Short mmCIF file of C-alpha atoms in Angstrom, two decimals:
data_model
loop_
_atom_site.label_atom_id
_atom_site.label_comp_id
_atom_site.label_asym_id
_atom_site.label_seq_id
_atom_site.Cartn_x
_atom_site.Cartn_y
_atom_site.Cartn_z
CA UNK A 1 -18.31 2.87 -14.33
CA UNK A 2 -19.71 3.23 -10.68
CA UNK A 3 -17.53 5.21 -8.22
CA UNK A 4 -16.98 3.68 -5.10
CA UNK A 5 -15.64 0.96 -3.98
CA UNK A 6 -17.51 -1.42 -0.65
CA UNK A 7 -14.35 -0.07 1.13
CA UNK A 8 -15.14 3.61 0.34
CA UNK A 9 -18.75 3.68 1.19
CA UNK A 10 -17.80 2.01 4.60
CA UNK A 11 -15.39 4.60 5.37
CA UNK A 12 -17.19 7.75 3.82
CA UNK A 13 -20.55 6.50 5.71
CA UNK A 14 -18.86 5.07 8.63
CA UNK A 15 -20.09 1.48 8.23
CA UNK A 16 -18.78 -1.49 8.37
CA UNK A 17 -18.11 -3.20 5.23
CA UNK A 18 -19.95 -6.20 5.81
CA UNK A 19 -22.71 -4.01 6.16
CA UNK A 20 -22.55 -2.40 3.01
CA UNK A 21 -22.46 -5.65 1.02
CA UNK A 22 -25.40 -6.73 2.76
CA UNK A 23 -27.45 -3.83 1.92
CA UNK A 24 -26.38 -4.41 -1.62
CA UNK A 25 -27.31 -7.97 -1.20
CA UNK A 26 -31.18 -6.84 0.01
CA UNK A 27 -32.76 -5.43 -3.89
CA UNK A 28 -32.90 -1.83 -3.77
CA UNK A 29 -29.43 -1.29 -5.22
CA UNK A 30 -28.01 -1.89 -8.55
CA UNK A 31 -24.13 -2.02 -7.87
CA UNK A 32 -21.96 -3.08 -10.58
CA UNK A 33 -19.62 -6.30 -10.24
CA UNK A 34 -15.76 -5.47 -10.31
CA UNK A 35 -13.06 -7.54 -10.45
CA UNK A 36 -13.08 -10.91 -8.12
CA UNK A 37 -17.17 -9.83 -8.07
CA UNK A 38 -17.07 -7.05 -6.15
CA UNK A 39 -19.27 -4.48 -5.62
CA UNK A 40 -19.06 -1.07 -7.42
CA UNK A 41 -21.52 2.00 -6.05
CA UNK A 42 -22.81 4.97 -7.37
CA UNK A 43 -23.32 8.33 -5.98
CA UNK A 44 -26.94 7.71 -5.86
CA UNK A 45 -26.29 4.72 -4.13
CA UNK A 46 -24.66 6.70 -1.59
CA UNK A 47 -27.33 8.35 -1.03
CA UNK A 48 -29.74 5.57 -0.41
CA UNK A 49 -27.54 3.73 2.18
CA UNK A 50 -27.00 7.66 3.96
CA UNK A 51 -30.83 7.22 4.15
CA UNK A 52 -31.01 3.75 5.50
CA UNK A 53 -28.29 3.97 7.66
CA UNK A 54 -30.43 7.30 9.28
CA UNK A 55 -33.73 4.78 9.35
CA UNK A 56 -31.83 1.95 11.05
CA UNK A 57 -30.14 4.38 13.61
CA UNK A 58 -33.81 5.37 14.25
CA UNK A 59 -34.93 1.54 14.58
CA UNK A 60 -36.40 1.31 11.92
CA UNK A 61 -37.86 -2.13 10.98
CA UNK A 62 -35.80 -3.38 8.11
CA UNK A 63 -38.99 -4.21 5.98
CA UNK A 64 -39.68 -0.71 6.35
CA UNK A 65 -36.40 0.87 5.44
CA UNK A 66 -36.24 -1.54 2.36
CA UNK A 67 -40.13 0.27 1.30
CA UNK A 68 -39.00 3.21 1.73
CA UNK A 69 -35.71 3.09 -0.06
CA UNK A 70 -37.34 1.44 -3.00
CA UNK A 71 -39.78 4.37 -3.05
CA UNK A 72 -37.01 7.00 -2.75
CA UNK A 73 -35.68 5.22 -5.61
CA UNK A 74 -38.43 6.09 -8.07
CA UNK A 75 -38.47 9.73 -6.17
CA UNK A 76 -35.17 11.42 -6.23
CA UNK A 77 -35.08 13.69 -9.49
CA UNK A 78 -34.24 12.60 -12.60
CA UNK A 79 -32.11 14.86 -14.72
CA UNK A 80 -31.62 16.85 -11.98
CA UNK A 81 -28.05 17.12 -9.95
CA UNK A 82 -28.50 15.44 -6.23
CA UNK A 83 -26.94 18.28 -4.47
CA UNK A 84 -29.51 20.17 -3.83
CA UNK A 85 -31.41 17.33 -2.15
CA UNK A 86 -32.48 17.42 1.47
CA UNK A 87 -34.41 14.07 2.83
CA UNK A 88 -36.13 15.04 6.29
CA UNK A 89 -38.83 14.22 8.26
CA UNK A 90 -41.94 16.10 8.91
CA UNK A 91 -44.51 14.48 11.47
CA UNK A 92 -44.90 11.26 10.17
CA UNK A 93 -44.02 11.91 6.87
CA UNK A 94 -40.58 11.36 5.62
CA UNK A 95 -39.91 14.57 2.89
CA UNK A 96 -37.76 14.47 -0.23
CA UNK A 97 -37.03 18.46 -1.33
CA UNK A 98 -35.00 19.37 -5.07
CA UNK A 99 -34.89 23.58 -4.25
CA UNK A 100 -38.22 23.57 -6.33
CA UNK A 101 -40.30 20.82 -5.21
CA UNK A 102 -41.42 18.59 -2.17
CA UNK A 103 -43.18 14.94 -2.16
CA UNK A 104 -43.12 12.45 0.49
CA UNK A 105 -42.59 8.59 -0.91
CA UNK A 106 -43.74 6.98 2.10
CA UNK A 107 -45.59 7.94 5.35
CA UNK A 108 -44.54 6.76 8.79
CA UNK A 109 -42.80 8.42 11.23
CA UNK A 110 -39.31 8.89 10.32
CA UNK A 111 -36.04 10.30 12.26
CA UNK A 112 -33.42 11.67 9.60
CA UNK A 113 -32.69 15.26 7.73
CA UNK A 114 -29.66 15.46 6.10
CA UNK A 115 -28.64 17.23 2.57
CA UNK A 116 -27.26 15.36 0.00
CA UNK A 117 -24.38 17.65 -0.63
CA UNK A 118 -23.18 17.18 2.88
CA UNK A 119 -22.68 13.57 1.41
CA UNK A 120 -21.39 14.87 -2.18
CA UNK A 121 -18.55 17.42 -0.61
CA UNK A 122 -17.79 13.55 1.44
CA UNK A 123 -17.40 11.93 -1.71
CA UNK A 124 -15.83 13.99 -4.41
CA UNK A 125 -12.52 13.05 -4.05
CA UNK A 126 -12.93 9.22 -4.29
CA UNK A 127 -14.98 9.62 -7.57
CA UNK A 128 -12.32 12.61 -9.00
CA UNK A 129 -9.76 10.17 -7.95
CA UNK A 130 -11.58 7.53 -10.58
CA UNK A 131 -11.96 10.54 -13.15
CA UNK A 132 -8.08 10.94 -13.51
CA UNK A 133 -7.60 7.22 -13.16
CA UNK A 134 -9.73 7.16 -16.31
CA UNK A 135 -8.10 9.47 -18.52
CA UNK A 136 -4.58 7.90 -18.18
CA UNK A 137 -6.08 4.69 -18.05
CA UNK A 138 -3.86 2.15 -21.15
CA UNK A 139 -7.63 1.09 -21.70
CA UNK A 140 -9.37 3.44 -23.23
CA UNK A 141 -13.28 4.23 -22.27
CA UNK A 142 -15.93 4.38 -24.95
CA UNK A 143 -18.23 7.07 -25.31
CA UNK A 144 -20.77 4.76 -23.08
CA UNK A 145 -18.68 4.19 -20.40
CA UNK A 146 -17.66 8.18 -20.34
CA UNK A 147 -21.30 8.98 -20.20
CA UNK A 148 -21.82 6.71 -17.40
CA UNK A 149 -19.44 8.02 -15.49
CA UNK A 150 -20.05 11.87 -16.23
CA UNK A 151 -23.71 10.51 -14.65
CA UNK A 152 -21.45 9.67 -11.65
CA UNK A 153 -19.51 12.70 -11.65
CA UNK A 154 -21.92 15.06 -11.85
CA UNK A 155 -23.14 15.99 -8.35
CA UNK A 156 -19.64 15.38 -6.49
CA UNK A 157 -17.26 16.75 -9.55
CA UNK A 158 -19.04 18.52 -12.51
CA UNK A 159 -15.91 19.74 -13.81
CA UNK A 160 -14.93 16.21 -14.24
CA UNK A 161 -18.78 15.50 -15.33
CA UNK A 162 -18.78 17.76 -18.09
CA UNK A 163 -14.95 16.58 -19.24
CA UNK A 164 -16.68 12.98 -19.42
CA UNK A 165 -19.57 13.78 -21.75
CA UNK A 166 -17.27 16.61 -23.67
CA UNK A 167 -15.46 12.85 -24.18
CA UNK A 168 -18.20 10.52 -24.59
CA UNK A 169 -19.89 13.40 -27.63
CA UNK A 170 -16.19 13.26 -28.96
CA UNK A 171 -15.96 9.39 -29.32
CA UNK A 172 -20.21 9.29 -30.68
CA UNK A 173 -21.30 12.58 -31.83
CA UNK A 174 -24.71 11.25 -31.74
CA UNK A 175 -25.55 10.19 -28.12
CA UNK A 176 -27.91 12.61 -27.23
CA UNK A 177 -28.06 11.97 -23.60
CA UNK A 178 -24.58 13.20 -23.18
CA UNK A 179 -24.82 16.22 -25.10
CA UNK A 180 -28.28 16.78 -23.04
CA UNK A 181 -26.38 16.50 -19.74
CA UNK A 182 -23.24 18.43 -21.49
CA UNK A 183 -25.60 21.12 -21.96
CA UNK A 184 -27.37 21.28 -18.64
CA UNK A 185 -23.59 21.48 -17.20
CA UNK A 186 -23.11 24.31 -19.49
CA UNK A 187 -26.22 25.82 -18.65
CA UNK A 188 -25.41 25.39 -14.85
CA UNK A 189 -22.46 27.55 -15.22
CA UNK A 190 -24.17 30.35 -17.48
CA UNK A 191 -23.03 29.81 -20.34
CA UNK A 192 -26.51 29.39 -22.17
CA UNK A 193 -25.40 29.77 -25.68
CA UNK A 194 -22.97 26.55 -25.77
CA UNK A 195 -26.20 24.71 -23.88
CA UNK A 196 -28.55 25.82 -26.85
CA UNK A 197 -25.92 24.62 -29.59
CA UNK A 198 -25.70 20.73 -27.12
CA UNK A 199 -29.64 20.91 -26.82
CA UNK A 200 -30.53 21.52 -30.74
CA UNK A 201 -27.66 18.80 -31.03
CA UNK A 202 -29.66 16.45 -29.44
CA UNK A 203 -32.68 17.55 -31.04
CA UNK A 204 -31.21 16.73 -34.34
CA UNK A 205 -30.01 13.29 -33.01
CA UNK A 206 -33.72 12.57 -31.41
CA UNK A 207 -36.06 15.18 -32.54
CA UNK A 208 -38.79 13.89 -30.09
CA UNK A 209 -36.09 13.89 -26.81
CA UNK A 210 -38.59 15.78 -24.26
CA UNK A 211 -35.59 16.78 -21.81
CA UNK A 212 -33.61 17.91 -24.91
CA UNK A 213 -36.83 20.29 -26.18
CA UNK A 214 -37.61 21.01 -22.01
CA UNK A 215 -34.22 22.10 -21.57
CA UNK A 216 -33.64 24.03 -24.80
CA UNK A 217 -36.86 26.36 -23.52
CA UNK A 218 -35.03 26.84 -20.22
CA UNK A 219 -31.81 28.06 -21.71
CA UNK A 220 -33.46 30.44 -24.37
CA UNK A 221 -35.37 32.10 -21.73
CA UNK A 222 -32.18 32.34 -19.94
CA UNK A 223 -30.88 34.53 -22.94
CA UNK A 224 -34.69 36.04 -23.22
CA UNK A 225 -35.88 34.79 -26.72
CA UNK A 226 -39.59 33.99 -24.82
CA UNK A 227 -41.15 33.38 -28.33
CA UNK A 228 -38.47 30.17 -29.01
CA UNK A 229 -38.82 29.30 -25.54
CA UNK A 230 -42.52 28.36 -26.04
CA UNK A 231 -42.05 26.40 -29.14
CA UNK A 232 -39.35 24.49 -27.53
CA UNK A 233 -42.20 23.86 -24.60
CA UNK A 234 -44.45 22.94 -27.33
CA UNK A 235 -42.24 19.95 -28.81
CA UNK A 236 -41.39 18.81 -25.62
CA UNK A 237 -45.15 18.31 -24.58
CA UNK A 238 -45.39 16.92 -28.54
CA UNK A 239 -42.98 14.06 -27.29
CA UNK A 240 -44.63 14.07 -23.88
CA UNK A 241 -47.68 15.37 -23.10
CA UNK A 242 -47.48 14.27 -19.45
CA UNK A 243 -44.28 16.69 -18.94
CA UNK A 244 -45.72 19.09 -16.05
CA UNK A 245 -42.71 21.22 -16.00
CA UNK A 246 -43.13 22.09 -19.43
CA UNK A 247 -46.75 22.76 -18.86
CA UNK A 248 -45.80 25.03 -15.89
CA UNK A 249 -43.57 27.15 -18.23
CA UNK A 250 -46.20 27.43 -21.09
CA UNK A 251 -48.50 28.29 -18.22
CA UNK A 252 -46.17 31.21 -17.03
CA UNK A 253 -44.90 32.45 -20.81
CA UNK A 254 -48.27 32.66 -21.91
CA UNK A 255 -49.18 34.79 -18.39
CA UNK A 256 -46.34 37.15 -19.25
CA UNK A 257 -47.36 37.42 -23.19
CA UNK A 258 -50.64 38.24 -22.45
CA UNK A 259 -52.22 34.70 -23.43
CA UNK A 260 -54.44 34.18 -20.37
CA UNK A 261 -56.25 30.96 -21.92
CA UNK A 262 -53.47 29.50 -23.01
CA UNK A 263 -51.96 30.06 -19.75
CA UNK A 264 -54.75 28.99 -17.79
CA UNK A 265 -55.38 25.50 -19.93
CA UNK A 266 -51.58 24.85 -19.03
CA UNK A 267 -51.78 25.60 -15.69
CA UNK A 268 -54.91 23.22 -15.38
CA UNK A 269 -53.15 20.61 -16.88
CA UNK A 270 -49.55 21.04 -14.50
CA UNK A 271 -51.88 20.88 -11.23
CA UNK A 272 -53.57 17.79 -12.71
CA UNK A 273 -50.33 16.35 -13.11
CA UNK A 274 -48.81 17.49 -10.08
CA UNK A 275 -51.19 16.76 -7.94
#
């Protein structure tokens, strides 16, 4: 359920198309096959062609671009929407920011600095185009394919991102990972409430999900219940104790409540993890 077509990337990153399918061809990509075996990209692959089409325009070495692509792979956030992304260069590092954090995957010196969203605002209307082509499709989606392409969705079209997992939790009331992302959506638009009710959902479906518990905390400090925001910390460092956000949270709840070794032991162990 990938968005875009070889044709669209070309055009939307002003490439040729023969250039597109060889970067597909190279290993950092994981298009999907279409009919007649063509290639089928998602936003994130978007993304990572934008970046190697800035490295090549800076000559680059192609070894090099494919390094740091594959590196930027493992890097961008997970769980997080693309949008806010920026990838830049600073000295000889190249920079990957979220709004909340920095890292660099690779050092070097690098010549690009673009945000994502520049690239999402680009794209939008090819992948709402593939949205509404969905839901009159005669071949109806399963709750899989929805959730796949409510991944898609999200950074260029969350409207039609949170239709597709409101769809794919329809069709399998128990896939968590949609009604995680359904709730993050929710949450996004401030309506934390309906994001608790998708995250305890999830919960129920996979009591140790660590983004379900992790995201439950954020949304019930949103509505200010601190003491439920710390237990839902607590169970998502019980699923996975290597989760600095959550760490980072505890850290600063227990600060506010008055805990200060409590809140100094999780602190200790975010920088450990962070650093």
């Amino acid at each position: 359920m990938k968005s875009y077509t070889t044709r669209d990337v070309a055009k939307l990153l002003g490439v040729s198309e023969a250039q597109v399918r060889s970067q597909a061809r190279v290993g950092y990509l994981a298009p999907d096959r279409g009919p007649h075996n063509s290639y089928r990209f998602s936003f994130q692959d978007l993304v990572l062609l934008r970046t190697a089409k800035s490295l090549s325009e800076a000559r680059i070495p192609p070894r090099r671009i494919r390094r740091v692509l594959r590196a930027l792979l493992h890097e961008l956030p997970a769980g997080r929407s693309l949008s806010g992304v920026r990838i830049s260069s600073e000295g000889n590092r190249i920079v990957v920011r979220d709004g909340r954090e920095s890292w660099n995957p690779e050092s070097g010196q690098l010549l690009l600095d673009f945000h994502v969203a520049e690239l999402a605002a680009q794209a939008g209307p090819v992948a709402r185009r593939l949205a509404r082509r969905a839901r009159r499709s005669d071949e109806p989606l399963t709750a899989e394919e929805w959730y796949d392409l409510g991944a898609d969705l999200e950074t260029v079209a969350p409207e039609d991102a949170r239709d597709a997992y409101t769809r794919a939790v329809g069709l399998d009331p128990r896939h968590a990972s949609a009604r995680v992302n359904l709730g993050r959506l929710l949450q996004d638009l401030g309506l934390a409430p309906q994001a608790v009710q998708q995250y305890r959902a999830a919960l129920a479906i996979q009591p140790r999900h660590p983004t379900a518990a992790f995201n439950l905390g954020t949304a019930l400090e949103d509505m200010g219940r601190r003491r439920e925001a710390i237990e839902a910390y607590r169970k998502a460092l019980d699923a996975d104790g290597d989760f600095a956000d959550a760490h980072f949270n505890l850290a600063r709840l227990y600060d506010q409540t008055g805990k200060r070794a409590a809140a100094l032991r999780h602190l200790k162990a975010y920088k450990l993890l962070s650093e």
